GROMACS .gro file of C-alpha atoms in nm:
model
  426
    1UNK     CA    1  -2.582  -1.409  -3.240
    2UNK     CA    2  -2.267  -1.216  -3.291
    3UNK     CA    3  -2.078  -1.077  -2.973
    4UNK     CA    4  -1.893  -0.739  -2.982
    5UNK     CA    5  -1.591  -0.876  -2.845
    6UNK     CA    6  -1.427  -0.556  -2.819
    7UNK     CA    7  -1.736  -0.409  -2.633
    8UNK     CA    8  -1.730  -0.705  -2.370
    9UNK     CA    9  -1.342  -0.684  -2.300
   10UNK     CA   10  -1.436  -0.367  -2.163
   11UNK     CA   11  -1.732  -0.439  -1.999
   12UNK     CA   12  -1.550  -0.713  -1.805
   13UNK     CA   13  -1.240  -0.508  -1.700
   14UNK     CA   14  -1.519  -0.232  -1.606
   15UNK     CA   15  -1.695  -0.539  -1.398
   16UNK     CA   16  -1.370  -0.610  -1.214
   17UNK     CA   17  -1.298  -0.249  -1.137
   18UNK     CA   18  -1.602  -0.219  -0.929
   19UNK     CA   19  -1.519  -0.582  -0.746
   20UNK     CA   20  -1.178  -0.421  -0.644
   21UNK     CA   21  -1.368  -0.123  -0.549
   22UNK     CA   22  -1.559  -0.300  -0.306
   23UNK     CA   23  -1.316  -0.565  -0.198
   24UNK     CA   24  -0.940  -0.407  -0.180
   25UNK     CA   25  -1.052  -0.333   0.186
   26UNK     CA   26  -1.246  -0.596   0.279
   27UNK     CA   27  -1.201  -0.960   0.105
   28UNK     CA   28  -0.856  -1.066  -0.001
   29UNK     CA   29  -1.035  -1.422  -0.136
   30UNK     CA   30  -1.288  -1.192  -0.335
   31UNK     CA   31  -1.025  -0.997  -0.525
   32UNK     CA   32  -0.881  -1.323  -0.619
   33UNK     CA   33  -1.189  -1.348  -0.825
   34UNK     CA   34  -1.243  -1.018  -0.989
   35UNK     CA   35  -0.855  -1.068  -1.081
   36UNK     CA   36  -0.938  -1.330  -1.275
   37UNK     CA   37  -1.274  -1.135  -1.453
   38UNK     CA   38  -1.054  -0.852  -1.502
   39UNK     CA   39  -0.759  -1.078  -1.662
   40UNK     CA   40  -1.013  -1.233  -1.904
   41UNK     CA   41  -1.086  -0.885  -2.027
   42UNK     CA   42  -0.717  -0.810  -2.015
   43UNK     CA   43  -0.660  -1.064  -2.269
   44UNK     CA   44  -0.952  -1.022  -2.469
   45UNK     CA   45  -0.825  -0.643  -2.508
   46UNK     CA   46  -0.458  -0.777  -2.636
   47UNK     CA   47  -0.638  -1.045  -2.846
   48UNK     CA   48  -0.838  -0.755  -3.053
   49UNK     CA   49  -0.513  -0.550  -3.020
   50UNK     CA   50  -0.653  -0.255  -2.851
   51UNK     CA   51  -0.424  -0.274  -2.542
   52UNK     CA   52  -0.127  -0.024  -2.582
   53UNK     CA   53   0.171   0.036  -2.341
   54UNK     CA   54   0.204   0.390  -2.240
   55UNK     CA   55   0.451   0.599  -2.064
   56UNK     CA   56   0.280   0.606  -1.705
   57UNK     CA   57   0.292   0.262  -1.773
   58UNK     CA   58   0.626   0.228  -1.715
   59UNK     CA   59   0.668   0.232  -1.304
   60UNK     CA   60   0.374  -0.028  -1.237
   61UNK     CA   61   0.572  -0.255  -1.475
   62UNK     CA   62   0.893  -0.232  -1.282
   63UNK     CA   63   0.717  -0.390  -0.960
   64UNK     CA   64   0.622  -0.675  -1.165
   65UNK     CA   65   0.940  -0.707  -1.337
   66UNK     CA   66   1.100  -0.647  -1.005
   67UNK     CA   67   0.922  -0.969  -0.881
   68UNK     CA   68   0.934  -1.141  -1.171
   69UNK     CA   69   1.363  -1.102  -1.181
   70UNK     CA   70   1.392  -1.225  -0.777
   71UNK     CA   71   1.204  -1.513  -0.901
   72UNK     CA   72   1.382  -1.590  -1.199
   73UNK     CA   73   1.744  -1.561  -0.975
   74UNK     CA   74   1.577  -1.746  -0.666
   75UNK     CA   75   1.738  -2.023  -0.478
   76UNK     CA   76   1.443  -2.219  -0.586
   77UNK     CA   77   1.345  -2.086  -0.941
   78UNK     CA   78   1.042  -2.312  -1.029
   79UNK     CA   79   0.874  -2.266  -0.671
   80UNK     CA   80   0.926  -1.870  -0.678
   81UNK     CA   81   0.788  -1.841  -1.041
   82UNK     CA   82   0.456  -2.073  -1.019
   83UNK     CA   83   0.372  -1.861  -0.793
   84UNK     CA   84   0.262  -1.592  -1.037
   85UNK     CA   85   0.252  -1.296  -0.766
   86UNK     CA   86   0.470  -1.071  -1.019
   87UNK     CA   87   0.150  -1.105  -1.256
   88UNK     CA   88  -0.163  -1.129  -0.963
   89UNK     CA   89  -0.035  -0.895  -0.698
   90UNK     CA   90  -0.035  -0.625  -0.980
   91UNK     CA   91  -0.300  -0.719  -1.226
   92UNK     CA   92  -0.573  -0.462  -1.141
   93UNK     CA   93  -0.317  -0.138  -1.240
   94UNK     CA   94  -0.340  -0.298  -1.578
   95UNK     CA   95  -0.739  -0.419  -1.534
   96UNK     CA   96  -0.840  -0.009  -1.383
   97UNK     CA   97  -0.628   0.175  -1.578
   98UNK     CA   98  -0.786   0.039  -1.903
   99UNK     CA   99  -1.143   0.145  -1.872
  100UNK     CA  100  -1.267   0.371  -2.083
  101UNK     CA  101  -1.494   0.566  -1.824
  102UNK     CA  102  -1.679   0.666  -1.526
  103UNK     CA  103  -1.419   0.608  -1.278
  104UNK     CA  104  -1.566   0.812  -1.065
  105UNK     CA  105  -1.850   0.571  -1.008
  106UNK     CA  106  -1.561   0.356  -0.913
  107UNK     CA  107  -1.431   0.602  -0.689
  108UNK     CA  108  -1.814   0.633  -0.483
  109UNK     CA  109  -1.806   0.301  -0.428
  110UNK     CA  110  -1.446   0.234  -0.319
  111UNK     CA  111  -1.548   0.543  -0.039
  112UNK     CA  112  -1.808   0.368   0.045
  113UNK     CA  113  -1.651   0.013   0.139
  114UNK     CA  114  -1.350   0.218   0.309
  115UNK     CA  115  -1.610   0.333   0.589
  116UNK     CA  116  -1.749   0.012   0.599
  117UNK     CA  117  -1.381  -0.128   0.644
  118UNK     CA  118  -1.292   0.130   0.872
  119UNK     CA  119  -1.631   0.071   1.117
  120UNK     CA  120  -1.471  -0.288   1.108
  121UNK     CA  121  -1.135  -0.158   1.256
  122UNK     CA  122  -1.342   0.037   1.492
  123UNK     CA  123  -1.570  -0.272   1.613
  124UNK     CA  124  -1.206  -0.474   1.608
  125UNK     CA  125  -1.068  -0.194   1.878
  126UNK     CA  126  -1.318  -0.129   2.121
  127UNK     CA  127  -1.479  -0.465   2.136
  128UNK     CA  128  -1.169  -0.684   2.084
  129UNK     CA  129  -1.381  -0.909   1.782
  130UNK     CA  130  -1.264  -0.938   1.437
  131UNK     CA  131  -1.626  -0.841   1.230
  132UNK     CA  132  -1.567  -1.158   1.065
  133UNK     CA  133  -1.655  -1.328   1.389
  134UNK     CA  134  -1.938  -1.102   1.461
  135UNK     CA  135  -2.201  -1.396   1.451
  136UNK     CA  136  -1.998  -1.664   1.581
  137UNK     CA  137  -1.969  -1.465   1.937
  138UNK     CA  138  -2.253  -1.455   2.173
  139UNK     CA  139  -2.363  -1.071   2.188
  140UNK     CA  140  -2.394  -1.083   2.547
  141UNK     CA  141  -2.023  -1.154   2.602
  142UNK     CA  142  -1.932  -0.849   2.413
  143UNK     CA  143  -1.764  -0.579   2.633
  144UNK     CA  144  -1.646  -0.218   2.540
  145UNK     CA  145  -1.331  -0.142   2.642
  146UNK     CA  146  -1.002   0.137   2.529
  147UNK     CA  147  -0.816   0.033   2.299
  148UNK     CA  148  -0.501  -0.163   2.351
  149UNK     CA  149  -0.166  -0.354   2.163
  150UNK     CA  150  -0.274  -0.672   2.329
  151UNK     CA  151  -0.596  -0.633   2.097
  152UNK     CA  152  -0.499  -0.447   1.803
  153UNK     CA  153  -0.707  -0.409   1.540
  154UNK     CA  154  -0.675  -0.584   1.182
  155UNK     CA  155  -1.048  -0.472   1.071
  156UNK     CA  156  -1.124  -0.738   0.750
  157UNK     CA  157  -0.768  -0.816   0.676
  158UNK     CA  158  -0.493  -1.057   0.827
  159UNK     CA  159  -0.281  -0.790   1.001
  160UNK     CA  160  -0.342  -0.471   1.155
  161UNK     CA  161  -0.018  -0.319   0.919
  162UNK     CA  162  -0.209  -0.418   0.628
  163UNK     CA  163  -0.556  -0.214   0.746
  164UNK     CA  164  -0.324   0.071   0.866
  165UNK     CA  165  -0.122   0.115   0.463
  166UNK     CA  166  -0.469   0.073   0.344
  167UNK     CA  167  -0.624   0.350   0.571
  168UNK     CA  168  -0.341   0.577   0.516
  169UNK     CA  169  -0.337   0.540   0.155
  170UNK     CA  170  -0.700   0.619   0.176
  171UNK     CA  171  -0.696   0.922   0.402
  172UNK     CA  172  -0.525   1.150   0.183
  173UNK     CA  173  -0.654   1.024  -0.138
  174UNK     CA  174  -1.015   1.107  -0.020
  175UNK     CA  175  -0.905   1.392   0.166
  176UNK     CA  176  -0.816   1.607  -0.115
  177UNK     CA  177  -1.138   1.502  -0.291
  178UNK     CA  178  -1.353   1.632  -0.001
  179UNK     CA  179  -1.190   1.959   0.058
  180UNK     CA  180  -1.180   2.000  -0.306
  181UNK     CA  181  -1.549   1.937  -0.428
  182UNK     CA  182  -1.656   1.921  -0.018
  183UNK     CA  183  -1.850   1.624  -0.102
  184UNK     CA  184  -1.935   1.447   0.210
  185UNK     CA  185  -1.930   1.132   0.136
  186UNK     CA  186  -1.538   1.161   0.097
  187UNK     CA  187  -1.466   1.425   0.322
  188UNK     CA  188  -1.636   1.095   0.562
  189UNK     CA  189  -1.442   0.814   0.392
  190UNK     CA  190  -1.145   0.991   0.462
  191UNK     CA  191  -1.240   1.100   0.869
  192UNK     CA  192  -1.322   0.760   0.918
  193UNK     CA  193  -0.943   0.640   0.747
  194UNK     CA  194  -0.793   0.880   0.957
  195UNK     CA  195  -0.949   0.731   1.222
  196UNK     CA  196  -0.863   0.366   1.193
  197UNK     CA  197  -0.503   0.481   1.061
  198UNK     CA  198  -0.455   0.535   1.456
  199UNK     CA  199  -0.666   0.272   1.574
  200UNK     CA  200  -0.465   0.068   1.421
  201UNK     CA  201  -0.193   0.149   1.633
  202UNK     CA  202   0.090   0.100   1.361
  203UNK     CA  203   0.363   0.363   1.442
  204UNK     CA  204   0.526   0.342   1.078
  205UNK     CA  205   0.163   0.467   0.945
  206UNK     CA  206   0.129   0.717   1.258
  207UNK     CA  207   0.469   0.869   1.107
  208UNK     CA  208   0.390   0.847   0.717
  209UNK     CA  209   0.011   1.038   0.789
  210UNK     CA  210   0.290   1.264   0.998
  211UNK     CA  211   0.506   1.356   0.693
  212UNK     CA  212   0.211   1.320   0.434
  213UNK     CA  213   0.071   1.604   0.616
  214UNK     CA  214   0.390   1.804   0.665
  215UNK     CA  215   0.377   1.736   0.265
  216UNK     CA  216   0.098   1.936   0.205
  217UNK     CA  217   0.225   2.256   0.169
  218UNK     CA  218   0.429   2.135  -0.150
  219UNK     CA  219   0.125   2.068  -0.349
  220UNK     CA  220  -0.132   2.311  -0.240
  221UNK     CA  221  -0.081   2.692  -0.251
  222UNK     CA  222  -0.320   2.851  -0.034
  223UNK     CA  223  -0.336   3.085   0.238
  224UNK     CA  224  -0.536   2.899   0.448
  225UNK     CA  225  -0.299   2.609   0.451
  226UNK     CA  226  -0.238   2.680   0.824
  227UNK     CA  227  -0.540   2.575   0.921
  228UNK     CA  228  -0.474   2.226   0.823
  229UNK     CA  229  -0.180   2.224   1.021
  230UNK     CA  230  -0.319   2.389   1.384
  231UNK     CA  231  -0.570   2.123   1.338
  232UNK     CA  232  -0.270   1.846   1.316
  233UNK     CA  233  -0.121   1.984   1.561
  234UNK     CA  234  -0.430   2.004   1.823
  235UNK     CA  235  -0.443   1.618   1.673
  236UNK     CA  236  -0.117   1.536   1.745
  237UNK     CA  237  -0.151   1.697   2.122
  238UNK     CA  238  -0.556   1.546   2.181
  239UNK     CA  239  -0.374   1.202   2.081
  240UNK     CA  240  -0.087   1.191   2.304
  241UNK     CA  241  -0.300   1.255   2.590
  242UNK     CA  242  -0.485   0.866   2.507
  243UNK     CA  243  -0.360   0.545   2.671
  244UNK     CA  244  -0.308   0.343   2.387
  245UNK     CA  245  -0.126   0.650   2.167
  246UNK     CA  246   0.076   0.782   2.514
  247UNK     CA  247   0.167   0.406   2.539
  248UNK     CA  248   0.316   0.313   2.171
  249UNK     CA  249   0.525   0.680   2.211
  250UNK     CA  250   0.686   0.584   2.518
  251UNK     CA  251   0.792   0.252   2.388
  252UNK     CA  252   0.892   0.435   2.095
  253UNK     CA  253   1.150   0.652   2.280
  254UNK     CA  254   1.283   0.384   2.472
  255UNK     CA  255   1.314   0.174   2.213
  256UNK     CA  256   1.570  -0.033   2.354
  257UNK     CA  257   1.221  -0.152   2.593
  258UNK     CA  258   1.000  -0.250   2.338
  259UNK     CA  259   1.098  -0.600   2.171
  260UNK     CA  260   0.939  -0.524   1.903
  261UNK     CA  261   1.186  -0.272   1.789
  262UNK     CA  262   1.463  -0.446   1.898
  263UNK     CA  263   1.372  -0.751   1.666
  264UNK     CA  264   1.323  -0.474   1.401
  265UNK     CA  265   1.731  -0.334   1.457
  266UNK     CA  266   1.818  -0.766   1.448
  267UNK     CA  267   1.647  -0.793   1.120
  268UNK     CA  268   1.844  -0.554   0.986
  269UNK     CA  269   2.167  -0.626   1.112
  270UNK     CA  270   2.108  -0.968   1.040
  271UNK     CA  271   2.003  -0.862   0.662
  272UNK     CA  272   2.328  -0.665   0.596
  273UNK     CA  273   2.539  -0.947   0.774
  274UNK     CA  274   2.431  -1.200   0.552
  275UNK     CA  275   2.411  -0.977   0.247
  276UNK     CA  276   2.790  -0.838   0.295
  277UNK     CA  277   2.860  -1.216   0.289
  278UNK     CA  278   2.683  -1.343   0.022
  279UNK     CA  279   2.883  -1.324  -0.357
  280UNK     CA  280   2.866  -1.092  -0.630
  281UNK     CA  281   2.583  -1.242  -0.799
  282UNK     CA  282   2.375  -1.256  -0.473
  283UNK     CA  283   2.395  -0.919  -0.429
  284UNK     CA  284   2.309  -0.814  -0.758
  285UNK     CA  285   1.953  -1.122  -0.765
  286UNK     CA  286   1.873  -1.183  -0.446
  287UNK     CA  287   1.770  -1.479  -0.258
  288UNK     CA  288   1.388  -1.447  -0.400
  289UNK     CA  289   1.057  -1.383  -0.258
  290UNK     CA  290   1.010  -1.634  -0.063
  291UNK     CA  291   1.381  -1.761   0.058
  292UNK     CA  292   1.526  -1.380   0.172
  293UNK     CA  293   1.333  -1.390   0.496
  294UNK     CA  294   1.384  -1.733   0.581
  295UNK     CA  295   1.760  -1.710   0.569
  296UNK     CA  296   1.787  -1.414   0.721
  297UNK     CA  297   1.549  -1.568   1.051
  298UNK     CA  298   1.813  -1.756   1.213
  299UNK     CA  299   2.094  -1.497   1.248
  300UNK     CA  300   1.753  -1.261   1.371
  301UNK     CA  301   1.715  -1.506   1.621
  302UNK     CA  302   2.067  -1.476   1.739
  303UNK     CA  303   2.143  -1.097   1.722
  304UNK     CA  304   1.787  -1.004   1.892
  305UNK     CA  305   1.870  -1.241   2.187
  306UNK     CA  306   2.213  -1.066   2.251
  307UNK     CA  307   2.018  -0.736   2.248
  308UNK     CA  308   1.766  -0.867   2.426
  309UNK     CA  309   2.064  -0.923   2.681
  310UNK     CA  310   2.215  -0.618   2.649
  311UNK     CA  311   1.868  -0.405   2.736
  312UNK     CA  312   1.729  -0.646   2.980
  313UNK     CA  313   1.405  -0.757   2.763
  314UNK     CA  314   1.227  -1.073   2.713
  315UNK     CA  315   1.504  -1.293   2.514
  316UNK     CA  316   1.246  -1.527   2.422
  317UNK     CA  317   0.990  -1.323   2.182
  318UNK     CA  318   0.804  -1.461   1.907
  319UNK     CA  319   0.992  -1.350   1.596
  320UNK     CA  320   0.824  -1.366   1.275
  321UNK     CA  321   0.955  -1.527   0.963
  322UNK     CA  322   0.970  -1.184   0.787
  323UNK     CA  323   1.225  -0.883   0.736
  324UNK     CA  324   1.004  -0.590   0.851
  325UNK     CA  325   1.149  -0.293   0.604
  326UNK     CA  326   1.034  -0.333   0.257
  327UNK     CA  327   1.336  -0.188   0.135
  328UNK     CA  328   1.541  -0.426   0.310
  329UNK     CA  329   1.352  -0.699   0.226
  330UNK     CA  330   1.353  -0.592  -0.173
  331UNK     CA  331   1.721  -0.581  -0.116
  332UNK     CA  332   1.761  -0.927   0.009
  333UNK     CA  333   1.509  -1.042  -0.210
  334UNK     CA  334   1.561  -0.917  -0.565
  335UNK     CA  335   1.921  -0.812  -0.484
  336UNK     CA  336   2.091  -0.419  -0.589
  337UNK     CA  337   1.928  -0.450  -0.903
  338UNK     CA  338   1.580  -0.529  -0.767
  339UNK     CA  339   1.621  -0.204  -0.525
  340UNK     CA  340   1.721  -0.004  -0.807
  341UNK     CA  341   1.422  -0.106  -0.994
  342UNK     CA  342   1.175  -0.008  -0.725
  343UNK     CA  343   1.336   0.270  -0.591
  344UNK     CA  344   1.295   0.404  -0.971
  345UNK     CA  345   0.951   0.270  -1.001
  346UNK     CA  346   0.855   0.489  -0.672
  347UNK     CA  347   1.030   0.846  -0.772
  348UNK     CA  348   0.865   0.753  -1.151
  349UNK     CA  349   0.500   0.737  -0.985
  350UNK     CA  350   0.586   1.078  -0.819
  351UNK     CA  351   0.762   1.259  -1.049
  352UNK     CA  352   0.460   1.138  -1.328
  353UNK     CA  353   0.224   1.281  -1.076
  354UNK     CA  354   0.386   1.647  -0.985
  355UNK     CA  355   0.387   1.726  -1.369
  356UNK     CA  356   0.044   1.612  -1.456
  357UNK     CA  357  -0.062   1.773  -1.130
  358UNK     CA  358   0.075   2.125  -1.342
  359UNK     CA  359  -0.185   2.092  -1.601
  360UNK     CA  360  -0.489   1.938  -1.458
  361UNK     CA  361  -0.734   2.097  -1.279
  362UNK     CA  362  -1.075   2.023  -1.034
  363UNK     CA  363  -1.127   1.733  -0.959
  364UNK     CA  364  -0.840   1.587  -1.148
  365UNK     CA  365  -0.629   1.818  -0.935
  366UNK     CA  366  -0.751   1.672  -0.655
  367UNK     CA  367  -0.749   1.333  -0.689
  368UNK     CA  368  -0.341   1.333  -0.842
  369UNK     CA  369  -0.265   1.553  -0.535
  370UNK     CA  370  -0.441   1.284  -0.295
  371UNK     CA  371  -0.256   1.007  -0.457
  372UNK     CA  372   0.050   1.169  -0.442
  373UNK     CA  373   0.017   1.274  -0.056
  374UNK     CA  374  -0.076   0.909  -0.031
  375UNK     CA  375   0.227   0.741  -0.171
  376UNK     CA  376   0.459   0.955  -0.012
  377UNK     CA  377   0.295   0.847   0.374
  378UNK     CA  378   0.323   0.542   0.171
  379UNK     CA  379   0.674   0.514   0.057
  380UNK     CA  380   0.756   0.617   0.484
  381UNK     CA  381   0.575   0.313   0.633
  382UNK     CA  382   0.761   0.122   0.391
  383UNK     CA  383   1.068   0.209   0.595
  384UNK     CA  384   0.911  -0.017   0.838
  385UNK     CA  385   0.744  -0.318   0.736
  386UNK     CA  386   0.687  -0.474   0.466
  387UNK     CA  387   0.386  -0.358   0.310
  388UNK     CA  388   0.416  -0.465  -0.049
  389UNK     CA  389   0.490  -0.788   0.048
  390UNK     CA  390   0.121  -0.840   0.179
  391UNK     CA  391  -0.101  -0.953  -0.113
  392UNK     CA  392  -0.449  -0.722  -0.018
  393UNK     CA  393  -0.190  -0.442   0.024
  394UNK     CA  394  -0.013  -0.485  -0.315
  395UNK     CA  395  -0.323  -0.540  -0.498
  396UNK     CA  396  -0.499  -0.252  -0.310
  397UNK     CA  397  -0.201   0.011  -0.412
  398UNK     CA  398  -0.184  -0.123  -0.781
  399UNK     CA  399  -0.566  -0.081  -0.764
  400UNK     CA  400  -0.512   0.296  -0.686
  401UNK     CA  401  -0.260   0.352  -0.904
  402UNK     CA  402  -0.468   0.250  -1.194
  403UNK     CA  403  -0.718   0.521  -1.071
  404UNK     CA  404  -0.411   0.717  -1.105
  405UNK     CA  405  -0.337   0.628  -1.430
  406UNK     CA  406  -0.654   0.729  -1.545
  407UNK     CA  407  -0.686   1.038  -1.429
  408UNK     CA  408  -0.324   1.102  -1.595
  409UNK     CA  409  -0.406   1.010  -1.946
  410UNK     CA  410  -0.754   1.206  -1.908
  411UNK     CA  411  -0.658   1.507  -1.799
  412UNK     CA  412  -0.309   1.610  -2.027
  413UNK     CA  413  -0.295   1.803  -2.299
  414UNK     CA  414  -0.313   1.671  -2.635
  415UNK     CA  415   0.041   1.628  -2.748
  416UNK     CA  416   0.209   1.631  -2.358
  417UNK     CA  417   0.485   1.337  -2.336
  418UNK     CA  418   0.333   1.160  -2.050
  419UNK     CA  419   0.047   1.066  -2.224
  420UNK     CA  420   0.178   0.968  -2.538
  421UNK     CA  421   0.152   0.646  -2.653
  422UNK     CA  422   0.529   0.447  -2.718
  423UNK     CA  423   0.422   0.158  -2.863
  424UNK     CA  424   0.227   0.006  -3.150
  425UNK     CA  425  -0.123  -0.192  -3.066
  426UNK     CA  426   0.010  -0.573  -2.965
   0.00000   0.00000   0.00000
């Protein structure tokens, strides 16, 4: 029996588009495996040289190259490269954006499993149980109760920042696809992200869904476009009023109280300490992936306990092995050269976006406007942790972004640059 090879590379990468769908927001160990589906396909596709390299192409392979050069340059070369997180962290943009069709199928079902996700933040705040340990725990020892820090939520992933970028992502992306076909099934997905983007209680995503919506009125041109912003402001106003939100704002504007900020203004000090000290070729590679944190720690350690000092807080807080600014941490990481690279890759994605957003329409419209929205509140919580250094976040954002990419080479005209193809079949 005779297999259509070229039939089945698609089939598979179509298989592991609907996995992601599903998992991005709910298993980190299942996307592991419809990586590896969807990289069977992926090869299959090169093998019967039908995979081409295209111009929107261009900005997803920057983070991998970006990853791939701090590894190369790291203080430990061999440990940073066998890691493979360059190639896995961004596999499905290259597994989603080569499908041949009904994406939107995808799109249903990744709405679907972001309420579900969210209903797990939700169950995570008010009952102070991770869902994964929903039948572990006797039900009679579950109590309601307000939300709090003590118990924030993390829904189905390892860290409540990780739910948050997820949620945020998510909230504008369905958004625009509810008010656009008013579909309720993602005018829901997108209440209930909303919703578990301040549950979450992550301030850098509180201020990203602030500017995403501010950002609005650059890629919509409509009267009514008021409207969206009386009800963020009644929002904003109804939310301030709640413990948990009333709480996280007046740490926020006396900072100098919260450790958590303070370790925040260490890391960074510390960060630009060491990197104003370290040689030429430092600066320019990095320490890699792994190593730029752990250096950095120790002179965190020191700086946050003279602050801690110097504004009368808890010298001896728990301080994570991490530098909590992804641009920081890029810097550190993959040196000037890495930061150049990303900074590029992230205006690329936008600027791709505003000028296919000029000559789509419906639903198209919709969904590049909701993406775009999305990375910028994105790109702002960035400022403040580091979110692409979290596998489920990485591989949930290069997930989107081969939705993206999709919708880009659908919707231009024949002919248009962006679309064009710049290479010959491999």
């Amino acid at each position: 029996m005779n297999i259509d090879t070229k039939k089945l590379s698609f089939q598979l990468l179509y298989i592991s588009s609907l996995m992601f769908a599903v998992f991005v927001a709910t298993s980190i160990a299942a996307d592991s495996l419809a990586i590896s589906i969807g990289l069977i396909g992926l090869i299959m596709l090169i093998l019967t040289k039908q995979f081409r390299f295209e111009r929107n192409d261009l900005p997803p392979a920057l983070f991998s190259i970006t990853y791939f050069w701090s590894s190369v340059f790291s203080i430990n070369p061999i440990h940073s490269l066998s890691s493979f997180h360059y190639i896995w962290h961004f596999a499905p943009y290259w597994i989603v954006s080569r499908i041949k069709n009904n994406y939107k199928t995808i799109i249903n079902v990744l709405a679907i499993f972001i309420i579900i996700s969210s209903i797990g933040v939700y169950f995570n705040a008010f009952f102070c149980i991770k869902p994964a340990n929903i039948f572990s725990v006797a039900w009679s020892s579950l109590h309601f109760s307000l939300p709090n820090k003590a118990c924030a939520p993390e829904g189905f992933s390892g860290f409540p920042s990780y739910i948050g970028a997820i949620m945020l992502v998510s909230t504008f992306f369905f958004g625009a696809l509810g008010f656009y076909n008013k579909k309720k099934l993602y005018l829901l997905a997108s209440l209930c992200a909303l919703i578990a983007t301040i549950l979450t209680q992550e301030r850098q995503d509180w201020l990203g869904l602030l500017v995403g919506i501010i950002s609005i009125a650059f890629f919509v041109k409509n009267r009514k476009i008021w409207l969206i912003y009386l009800a963020g402001i009644v929002l904003v106003v109804g939310l301030a009023q709640t413990g948990f939100v009333k709480n996280r704002l007046h740490y926020t504007l006396h900072f100098t109280k919260d450790p958590d900020i303070v370790i925040r203004f260490a890391m960074i000090k510390a960060s630009f300490d060491i990197f104003n000290k370290s040689s030429l070729t430092r600066k320019l590679t990095g320490y890699g992936p792994s190593f730029a944190s752990k250096i950095v720690h120790d002179d965190t350690v020191k700086i946050y306990k003279q602050l801690a000092n110097k504004y009368h807080i808890n010298p001896n807080a728990n301080i994570a092995t991490v530098i909590d600014n992804y641009y920081v941490n890029i810097l550190m990481s993959a040196g000037l050269i890495g930061l150049i690279l990303i900074l590029s890759a992230f205006f690329m994605l936008l600027r791709n976006n505003i000028k296919a957003i000029k000559y789509s329409s419906g639903e198209q419209k919709a969904i590049l406007i909701g993406m775009s929205l999305g990375l910028i509140a994105f790109y702002v919580a960035s400022g403040f942790d580091n979110l692409l250094g979290s596998a489920q976040v990485s591989i949930f954002l290069s997930f989107m972004l081969g939705i993206n990419s999709l919708v880009i080479s659908s919707c231009h005209p024949e002919g248009h640059e962006s679309g064009r193809r710049i290479s010959s079949p491999l």
